[in-house]
């Protein structure tokens, strides 16, 4: 992989800074821009695809574009793109989580913040027509809708990969990342807008904590598994490498795999109709507030070929519960055991299974891995 950071003006670079190649995008004053709500920089950003083509890089299969606030899981970018023939015309990405944004811009568009990929031959064709194409759409808002407009002229539709995440939301991403769909997590966007993904940590420190787990199994990061402690009557949801949630009572897998609305939509409203996917409300029942355990450390046990993740309970107040079901409050930490699974996406997609192992009063041990024959997430 080779990277170029495109800017619109020069920056001061210190010696020995480990940075990718930095280039200044071309002047776009000759192009008309008439959208009163947008910014002319959209023209420069959309043209960097063509400008990157003109660099003449050798042995290129794909061009992948993201914003300055996009975080990529590089291994999963490669896994997703390897499914497709790079010699064909492919425009790959995903829509916004916001139904309103998709209506306003387009459901046929790959959102630039979530990142998108263009195969090399398609990028070559785009470069031939892009400047003429841009002149025909002065009223569009951003760079990504301009790219899609030119794709429409080339007759190439969007190939959807839901692991590219635009995240046009505000607030806490726990509901989304704690119930990630069964697909590789490719990118996360708007991390400067949402809350830090681990409370009481900075945005960067929280990301680096998750990346500690990710380096042992990039394919499985944020993948959800669901199991039940049938003796204690607990429902357990594991988002591997990120968070474990324990809720009193039996909650069905159908409900647990649906994101909880811990976030607001792009217009800062708690409106469940505003999303382009199913969500569920944050429970108001005092006994069903989940106990949340965030990743605190991960290591690889070479002798057993397994990853050991330790998740500590997020300290917060809980309402009084009248149920006689045992509270998870005594569990201070959860240890999750899992074997690396680099080839999981070469098989039919399936959520991992998990199982509660013999534990003690303050530590809960959980196994996570491929479902064995006949194994399910039955309550």
Short mmCIF file of C-alpha atoms in Angstrom, two decimals:
data_model
loop_
_atom_site.label_atom_id
_atom_site.label_comp_id
_atom_site.label_asym_id
_atom_site.label_seq_id
_atom_site.Cartn_x
_atom_site.Cartn_y
_atom_site.Cartn_z
CA UNK A 1 0.00 0.00 0.00
CA UNK A 2 1.11 3.53 -0.82
CA UNK A 3 -0.49 6.68 0.46
CA UNK A 4 -0.69 10.32 -0.56
CA UNK A 5 -2.10 13.07 1.64
CA UNK A 6 -3.59 15.81 -0.51
CA UNK A 7 -3.81 19.31 0.98
CA UNK A 8 -4.92 22.66 -0.43
CA UNK A 9 -1.90 24.59 0.87
CA UNK A 10 1.63 23.94 2.09
CA UNK A 11 2.27 22.92 5.70
CA UNK A 12 5.41 23.01 7.80
CA UNK A 13 6.90 19.56 8.30
CA UNK A 14 9.40 18.83 11.04
CA UNK A 15 12.43 16.67 10.43
CA UNK A 16 12.04 12.92 10.96
CA UNK A 17 8.23 13.09 10.93
CA UNK A 18 6.97 9.70 9.78
CA UNK A 19 4.42 11.00 7.30
CA UNK A 20 3.12 9.74 3.96
CA UNK A 21 3.82 11.69 0.80
CA UNK A 22 2.19 15.14 0.95
CA UNK A 23 1.01 16.92 -2.19
CA UNK A 24 -0.93 20.09 -2.90
CA UNK A 25 -4.04 19.70 -5.03
CA UNK A 26 -4.44 21.81 -8.15
CA UNK A 27 -6.21 25.16 -8.29
CA UNK A 28 -9.92 24.83 -9.18
CA UNK A 29 -10.91 28.48 -9.79
CA UNK A 30 -11.89 27.61 -13.39
CA UNK A 31 -14.71 25.40 -12.09
CA UNK A 32 -18.11 26.86 -11.21
CA UNK A 33 -19.40 26.19 -7.66
CA UNK A 34 -22.89 27.46 -6.81
CA UNK A 35 -23.95 25.58 -3.65
CA UNK A 36 -24.48 28.24 -0.95
CA UNK A 37 -24.27 25.75 1.93
CA UNK A 38 -21.07 24.04 0.81
CA UNK A 39 -17.43 24.86 0.27
CA UNK A 40 -15.38 25.08 -2.91
CA UNK A 41 -12.85 22.66 -1.42
CA UNK A 42 -15.26 19.92 -2.54
CA UNK A 43 -13.97 20.47 -6.09
CA UNK A 44 -10.34 19.99 -5.04
CA UNK A 45 -11.14 16.90 -2.98
CA UNK A 46 -13.12 15.22 -5.76
CA UNK A 47 -10.28 15.82 -8.25
CA UNK A 48 -7.58 14.15 -6.15
CA UNK A 49 -8.63 10.80 -7.63
CA UNK A 50 -7.62 12.06 -11.06
CA UNK A 51 -4.55 13.80 -9.67
CA UNK A 52 -3.43 10.58 -7.99
CA UNK A 53 -3.88 8.71 -11.29
CA UNK A 54 -1.62 11.27 -12.97
CA UNK A 55 1.19 10.48 -10.52
CA UNK A 56 1.79 7.40 -12.65
CA UNK A 57 2.11 4.91 -9.77
CA UNK A 58 2.95 1.39 -10.97
CA UNK A 59 1.16 -1.90 -10.15
CA UNK A 60 -1.94 -0.24 -8.71
CA UNK A 61 -5.11 -2.30 -8.24
CA UNK A 62 -7.32 0.06 -6.21
CA UNK A 63 -7.55 3.68 -5.20
CA UNK A 64 -9.04 4.08 -1.70
CA UNK A 65 -10.10 7.54 -0.60
CA UNK A 66 -10.92 8.80 2.90
CA UNK A 67 -11.19 12.05 4.83
CA UNK A 68 -8.76 13.49 7.38
CA UNK A 69 -10.99 12.10 10.16
CA UNK A 70 -11.38 8.59 8.72
CA UNK A 71 -9.74 5.63 10.47
CA UNK A 72 -9.18 2.53 8.31
CA UNK A 73 -8.68 -1.07 9.39
CA UNK A 74 -6.14 -1.66 6.64
CA UNK A 75 -6.21 -5.47 6.72
CA UNK A 76 -9.99 -5.46 6.32
CA UNK A 77 -9.75 -2.99 3.43
CA UNK A 78 -7.59 -5.60 1.69
CA UNK A 79 -9.92 -8.47 2.68
CA UNK A 80 -12.99 -6.70 1.30
CA UNK A 81 -11.37 -5.58 -1.96
CA UNK A 82 -9.82 -9.01 -2.59
CA UNK A 83 -13.34 -10.36 -3.22
CA UNK A 84 -13.54 -8.32 -6.41
CA UNK A 85 -11.71 -8.45 -9.74
CA UNK A 86 -9.69 -5.24 -9.81
CA UNK A 87 -9.54 -5.44 -13.61
CA UNK A 88 -13.27 -4.72 -13.77
CA UNK A 89 -15.07 -1.43 -13.07
CA UNK A 90 -15.88 -1.25 -9.35
CA UNK A 91 -17.00 1.66 -7.20
CA UNK A 92 -17.23 0.31 -3.63
CA UNK A 93 -18.45 1.95 -0.42
CA UNK A 94 -21.52 2.49 1.70
CA UNK A 95 -24.34 4.92 2.41
CA UNK A 96 -24.89 7.13 5.42
CA UNK A 97 -26.58 5.87 8.60
CA UNK A 98 -28.87 8.89 8.26
CA UNK A 99 -31.98 8.30 6.16
CA UNK A 100 -32.33 12.08 5.70
CA UNK A 101 -28.74 12.44 4.49
CA UNK A 102 -29.27 9.65 1.96
CA UNK A 103 -32.43 11.30 0.66
CA UNK A 104 -30.75 14.71 0.50
CA UNK A 105 -27.62 13.42 -1.25
CA UNK A 106 -28.21 9.94 -2.68
CA UNK A 107 -28.61 6.31 -1.67
CA UNK A 108 -26.52 5.53 -4.77
CA UNK A 109 -23.49 7.40 -3.41
CA UNK A 110 -20.47 6.10 -1.50
CA UNK A 111 -19.99 8.55 1.35
CA UNK A 112 -16.48 9.97 1.37
CA UNK A 113 -16.04 10.07 5.13
CA UNK A 114 -16.64 6.35 5.42
CA UNK A 115 -14.20 5.94 2.55
CA UNK A 116 -14.65 4.35 -0.85
CA UNK A 117 -12.61 2.32 -3.31
CA UNK A 118 -12.33 2.64 -7.10
CA UNK A 119 -10.69 -0.06 -9.19
CA UNK A 120 -7.73 1.04 -11.31
CA UNK A 121 -9.37 0.78 -14.76
CA UNK A 122 -12.43 2.68 -13.51
CA UNK A 123 -10.20 5.38 -12.03
CA UNK A 124 -8.52 5.70 -15.43
CA UNK A 125 -11.89 6.21 -17.11
CA UNK A 126 -12.94 8.71 -14.44
CA UNK A 127 -9.77 10.73 -14.98
CA UNK A 128 -10.58 11.09 -18.69
CA UNK A 129 -13.99 12.69 -18.10
CA UNK A 130 -13.84 14.17 -14.60
CA UNK A 131 -13.07 17.80 -15.40
CA UNK A 132 -15.83 17.97 -18.03
CA UNK A 133 -18.17 16.11 -15.67
CA UNK A 134 -17.56 18.52 -12.78
CA UNK A 135 -18.55 21.47 -14.95
CA UNK A 136 -22.00 19.91 -15.36
CA UNK A 137 -22.74 19.73 -11.60
CA UNK A 138 -21.90 23.14 -10.06
CA UNK A 139 -24.83 22.94 -7.63
CA UNK A 140 -23.80 19.78 -5.80
CA UNK A 141 -22.64 20.08 -2.19
CA UNK A 142 -19.61 17.88 -1.63
CA UNK A 143 -16.87 15.86 -3.24
CA UNK A 144 -18.48 12.44 -2.87
CA UNK A 145 -21.72 13.42 -4.64
CA UNK A 146 -19.60 14.79 -7.50
CA UNK A 147 -17.76 11.47 -7.73
CA UNK A 148 -21.10 9.63 -7.82
CA UNK A 149 -22.46 11.97 -10.51
CA UNK A 150 -19.49 11.11 -12.71
CA UNK A 151 -19.94 7.40 -11.94
CA UNK A 152 -23.53 7.74 -13.13
CA UNK A 153 -22.24 9.17 -16.40
CA UNK A 154 -19.89 6.19 -16.70
CA UNK A 155 -22.79 3.84 -15.93
CA UNK A 156 -21.10 2.27 -12.88
CA UNK A 157 -23.33 1.62 -9.83
CA UNK A 158 -22.28 1.57 -6.20
CA UNK A 159 -21.23 -1.85 -4.89
CA UNK A 160 -22.23 -1.79 -1.23
CA UNK A 161 -19.91 -2.93 1.53
CA UNK A 162 -21.51 -2.11 4.89
CA UNK A 163 -18.18 -2.16 6.77
CA UNK A 164 -17.39 1.35 5.46
CA UNK A 165 -18.91 3.52 8.20
CA UNK A 166 -19.84 7.15 7.56
CA UNK A 167 -21.29 7.49 11.09
CA UNK A 168 -23.39 10.59 10.52
CA UNK A 169 -24.39 10.60 14.20
CA UNK A 170 -23.63 12.41 17.43
CA UNK A 171 -23.13 11.07 20.93
CA UNK A 172 -22.07 7.61 22.05
CA UNK A 173 -21.12 4.96 19.45
CA UNK A 174 -21.59 2.12 21.96
CA UNK A 175 -24.92 1.12 20.44
CA UNK A 176 -23.44 0.87 16.93
CA UNK A 177 -20.03 -0.63 17.71
CA UNK A 178 -21.47 -2.97 20.33
CA UNK A 179 -23.77 -4.53 17.73
CA UNK A 180 -21.66 -4.36 14.57
CA UNK A 181 -23.17 -6.20 11.58
CA UNK A 182 -21.63 -9.52 10.53
CA UNK A 183 -19.22 -7.95 8.07
CA UNK A 184 -15.59 -6.77 8.29
CA UNK A 185 -15.16 -3.42 10.00
CA UNK A 186 -13.36 -1.38 7.34
CA UNK A 187 -13.54 2.21 8.53
CA UNK A 188 -14.86 4.59 11.20
CA UNK A 189 -15.57 8.26 10.51
CA UNK A 190 -16.43 11.40 12.50
CA UNK A 191 -14.44 10.36 15.56
CA UNK A 192 -13.87 14.06 16.26
CA UNK A 193 -17.66 14.57 16.44
CA UNK A 194 -18.82 11.61 18.53
CA UNK A 195 -17.89 10.90 22.16
CA UNK A 196 -14.60 9.06 22.82
CA UNK A 197 -15.30 5.36 22.16
CA UNK A 198 -14.02 4.48 25.65
CA UNK A 199 -15.31 6.80 28.39
CA UNK A 200 -12.83 8.79 30.48
CA UNK A 201 -10.16 8.39 27.81
CA UNK A 202 -9.20 10.78 25.02
CA UNK A 203 -10.34 9.94 21.51
CA UNK A 204 -6.82 8.92 20.48
CA UNK A 205 -6.10 6.89 23.62
CA UNK A 206 -9.42 5.03 23.30
CA UNK A 207 -8.68 4.16 19.67
CA UNK A 208 -5.18 2.98 20.52
CA UNK A 209 -6.61 0.74 23.26
CA UNK A 210 -8.91 -0.94 20.72
CA UNK A 211 -6.04 -1.19 18.23
CA UNK A 212 -4.08 -3.19 20.83
CA UNK A 213 -6.68 -5.95 20.43
CA UNK A 214 -6.94 -5.47 16.69
CA UNK A 215 -3.28 -6.25 16.05
CA UNK A 216 -3.91 -9.85 17.20
CA UNK A 217 -6.99 -10.42 15.00
CA UNK A 218 -7.83 -7.63 12.58
CA UNK A 219 -10.56 -9.70 10.93
CA UNK A 220 -12.58 -10.08 14.15
CA UNK A 221 -12.44 -6.60 15.64
CA UNK A 222 -15.89 -5.42 16.85
CA UNK A 223 -17.51 -8.70 15.78
CA UNK A 224 -20.48 -9.48 18.02
CA UNK A 225 -21.19 -12.78 19.74
CA UNK A 226 -24.14 -13.55 22.01
CA UNK A 227 -24.47 -16.05 24.84
CA UNK A 228 -26.36 -16.63 28.07
CA UNK A 229 -25.47 -17.49 31.64
CA UNK A 230 -28.47 -19.72 32.23
CA UNK A 231 -27.77 -20.17 35.93
CA UNK A 232 -27.67 -16.44 36.65
CA UNK A 233 -30.23 -15.53 34.01
CA UNK A 234 -27.91 -13.08 32.23
CA UNK A 235 -27.76 -12.09 28.55
CA UNK A 236 -24.20 -11.39 27.36
CA UNK A 237 -23.15 -9.52 24.23
CA UNK A 238 -19.45 -9.42 23.26
CA UNK A 239 -18.13 -6.93 20.72
CA UNK A 240 -14.71 -8.52 20.44
CA UNK A 241 -11.77 -6.25 21.18
CA UNK A 242 -14.03 -3.42 22.35
CA UNK A 243 -16.78 -4.09 24.86
CA UNK A 244 -18.80 -6.74 26.74
CA UNK A 245 -22.31 -6.00 28.00
CA UNK A 246 -24.24 -8.04 30.58
CA UNK A 247 -27.98 -7.52 30.98
CA UNK A 248 -30.25 -9.19 33.51
CA UNK A 249 -32.95 -11.40 32.00
CA UNK A 250 -33.24 -13.22 28.68
CA UNK A 251 -33.00 -10.90 25.72
CA UNK A 252 -33.28 -12.58 22.32
CA UNK A 253 -30.41 -12.54 19.77
CA UNK A 254 -32.80 -10.81 17.38
CA UNK A 255 -32.97 -7.88 19.79
CA UNK A 256 -29.33 -7.91 20.91
CA UNK A 257 -28.00 -7.73 17.35
CA UNK A 258 -30.02 -4.54 16.84
CA UNK A 259 -28.09 -1.34 17.76
CA UNK A 260 -29.28 0.50 20.86
CA UNK A 261 -29.92 4.20 20.29
CA UNK A 262 -27.10 5.55 22.45
CA UNK A 263 -26.57 8.19 19.75
CA UNK A 264 -28.48 11.03 18.09
CA UNK A 265 -29.00 11.49 14.38
CA UNK A 266 -27.06 14.01 12.27
CA UNK A 267 -29.56 16.71 13.19
CA UNK A 268 -29.11 15.99 16.93
CA UNK A 269 -32.57 14.54 17.37
CA UNK A 270 -33.60 11.32 19.08
CA UNK A 271 -35.75 10.23 16.14
CA UNK A 272 -35.72 6.49 15.42
CA UNK A 273 -37.24 7.03 11.96
CA UNK A 274 -34.14 8.97 10.89
CA UNK A 275 -31.91 5.91 10.43
CA UNK A 276 -31.50 3.70 7.38
CA UNK A 277 -31.43 0.55 9.59
CA UNK A 278 -33.31 -0.91 12.55
CA UNK A 279 -32.51 0.34 16.05
CA UNK A 280 -33.95 -0.22 19.53
CA UNK A 281 -34.45 2.27 22.36
CA UNK A 282 -32.22 2.51 25.41
CA UNK A 283 -34.14 0.57 28.04
CA UNK A 284 -35.91 2.50 30.78
CA UNK A 285 -36.42 -0.59 32.94
CA UNK A 286 -34.23 -0.21 36.07
CA UNK A 287 -33.29 -3.91 36.04
CA UNK A 288 -32.24 -4.04 32.39
CA UNK A 289 -29.64 -1.32 32.23
CA UNK A 290 -26.61 -3.19 30.83
CA UNK A 291 -23.38 -3.51 32.81
CA UNK A 292 -20.67 -2.37 30.41
CA UNK A 293 -17.08 -3.64 30.38
CA UNK A 294 -14.57 -1.92 28.07
CA UNK A 295 -11.33 -3.47 26.83
CA UNK A 296 -8.39 -2.65 29.09
CA UNK A 297 -5.67 -5.05 27.91
CA UNK A 298 -5.01 -7.79 25.37
CA UNK A 299 -2.18 -10.27 24.90
CA UNK A 300 -1.43 -13.32 22.78
CA UNK A 301 -0.76 -16.63 24.51
CA UNK A 302 1.51 -18.36 22.01
CA UNK A 303 1.49 -21.71 23.83
CA UNK A 304 -2.32 -21.99 23.52
CA UNK A 305 -2.66 -19.98 20.29
CA UNK A 306 -5.28 -17.78 21.89
CA UNK A 307 -5.86 -14.09 22.55
CA UNK A 308 -6.62 -13.11 26.12
CA UNK A 309 -8.67 -9.93 26.41
CA UNK A 310 -9.42 -8.28 29.75
CA UNK A 311 -12.45 -5.99 30.00
CA UNK A 312 -13.04 -3.85 33.11
CA UNK A 313 -16.41 -2.59 34.27
CA UNK A 314 -17.28 1.01 33.50
CA UNK A 315 -18.09 2.58 36.87
CA UNK A 316 -21.44 4.30 36.86
CA UNK A 317 -24.55 4.38 39.03
CA UNK A 318 -27.35 1.85 38.57
CA UNK A 319 -30.99 2.26 39.59
CA UNK A 320 -32.47 0.07 42.29
CA UNK A 321 -33.75 -3.25 40.89
CA UNK A 322 -36.46 -5.30 42.59
CA UNK A 323 -35.74 -8.47 40.62
CA UNK A 324 -34.31 -11.42 42.51
CA UNK A 325 -31.91 -12.13 39.63
CA UNK A 326 -28.29 -11.80 40.74
CA UNK A 327 -26.70 -8.48 39.79
CA UNK A 328 -23.52 -8.49 37.65
CA UNK A 329 -22.25 -5.69 39.90
CA UNK A 330 -19.88 -8.08 41.69
CA UNK A 331 -18.10 -8.88 38.39
CA UNK A 332 -15.21 -6.43 38.22
CA UNK A 333 -13.63 -7.77 35.05
CA UNK A 334 -14.33 -10.17 32.18
CA UNK A 335 -11.69 -12.32 30.53
CA UNK A 336 -12.47 -13.24 26.91
CA UNK A 337 -10.52 -16.09 25.30
CA UNK A 338 -10.39 -16.36 21.52
CA UNK A 339 -8.20 -17.95 18.84
CA UNK A 340 -7.10 -15.71 15.94
CA UNK A 341 -9.30 -16.19 12.87
CA UNK A 342 -7.67 -14.46 9.93
CA UNK A 343 -9.64 -16.47 7.37
CA UNK A 344 -13.12 -15.92 8.79
CA UNK A 345 -14.28 -13.80 5.84
CA UNK A 346 -13.30 -16.47 3.31
CA UNK A 347 -16.26 -18.51 4.59
CA UNK A 348 -19.98 -17.75 4.65
CA UNK A 349 -20.63 -14.93 7.10
CA UNK A 350 -21.80 -16.07 10.52
CA UNK A 351 -21.77 -14.47 13.93
CA UNK A 352 -19.31 -16.07 16.38
CA UNK A 353 -20.63 -18.16 19.26
CA UNK A 354 -19.62 -17.59 22.86
CA UNK A 355 -19.83 -19.62 26.05
CA UNK A 356 -19.53 -18.80 29.75
CA UNK A 357 -16.65 -20.75 31.31
CA UNK A 358 -16.15 -21.72 34.96
CA UNK A 359 -15.55 -18.41 36.75
CA UNK A 360 -15.15 -16.89 40.23
CA UNK A 361 -17.01 -14.18 42.10
CA UNK A 362 -15.19 -11.19 40.64
CA UNK A 363 -13.97 -12.45 37.22
CA UNK A 364 -16.17 -13.85 34.47
CA UNK A 365 -14.47 -16.03 31.84
CA UNK A 366 -15.93 -16.27 28.33
CA UNK A 367 -14.87 -18.26 25.27
CA UNK A 368 -15.53 -16.75 21.83
CA UNK A 369 -15.01 -18.52 18.51
CA UNK A 370 -16.47 -20.26 15.46
CA UNK A 371 -19.77 -21.94 16.16
CA UNK A 372 -19.39 -25.69 16.31
CA UNK A 373 -21.86 -28.13 14.72
CA UNK A 374 -25.26 -27.69 16.33
CA UNK A 375 -24.14 -24.68 18.39
CA UNK A 376 -26.45 -21.66 18.50
CA UNK A 377 -27.23 -18.63 20.66
CA UNK A 378 -30.32 -20.21 22.21
CA UNK A 379 -31.62 -18.54 25.33
#
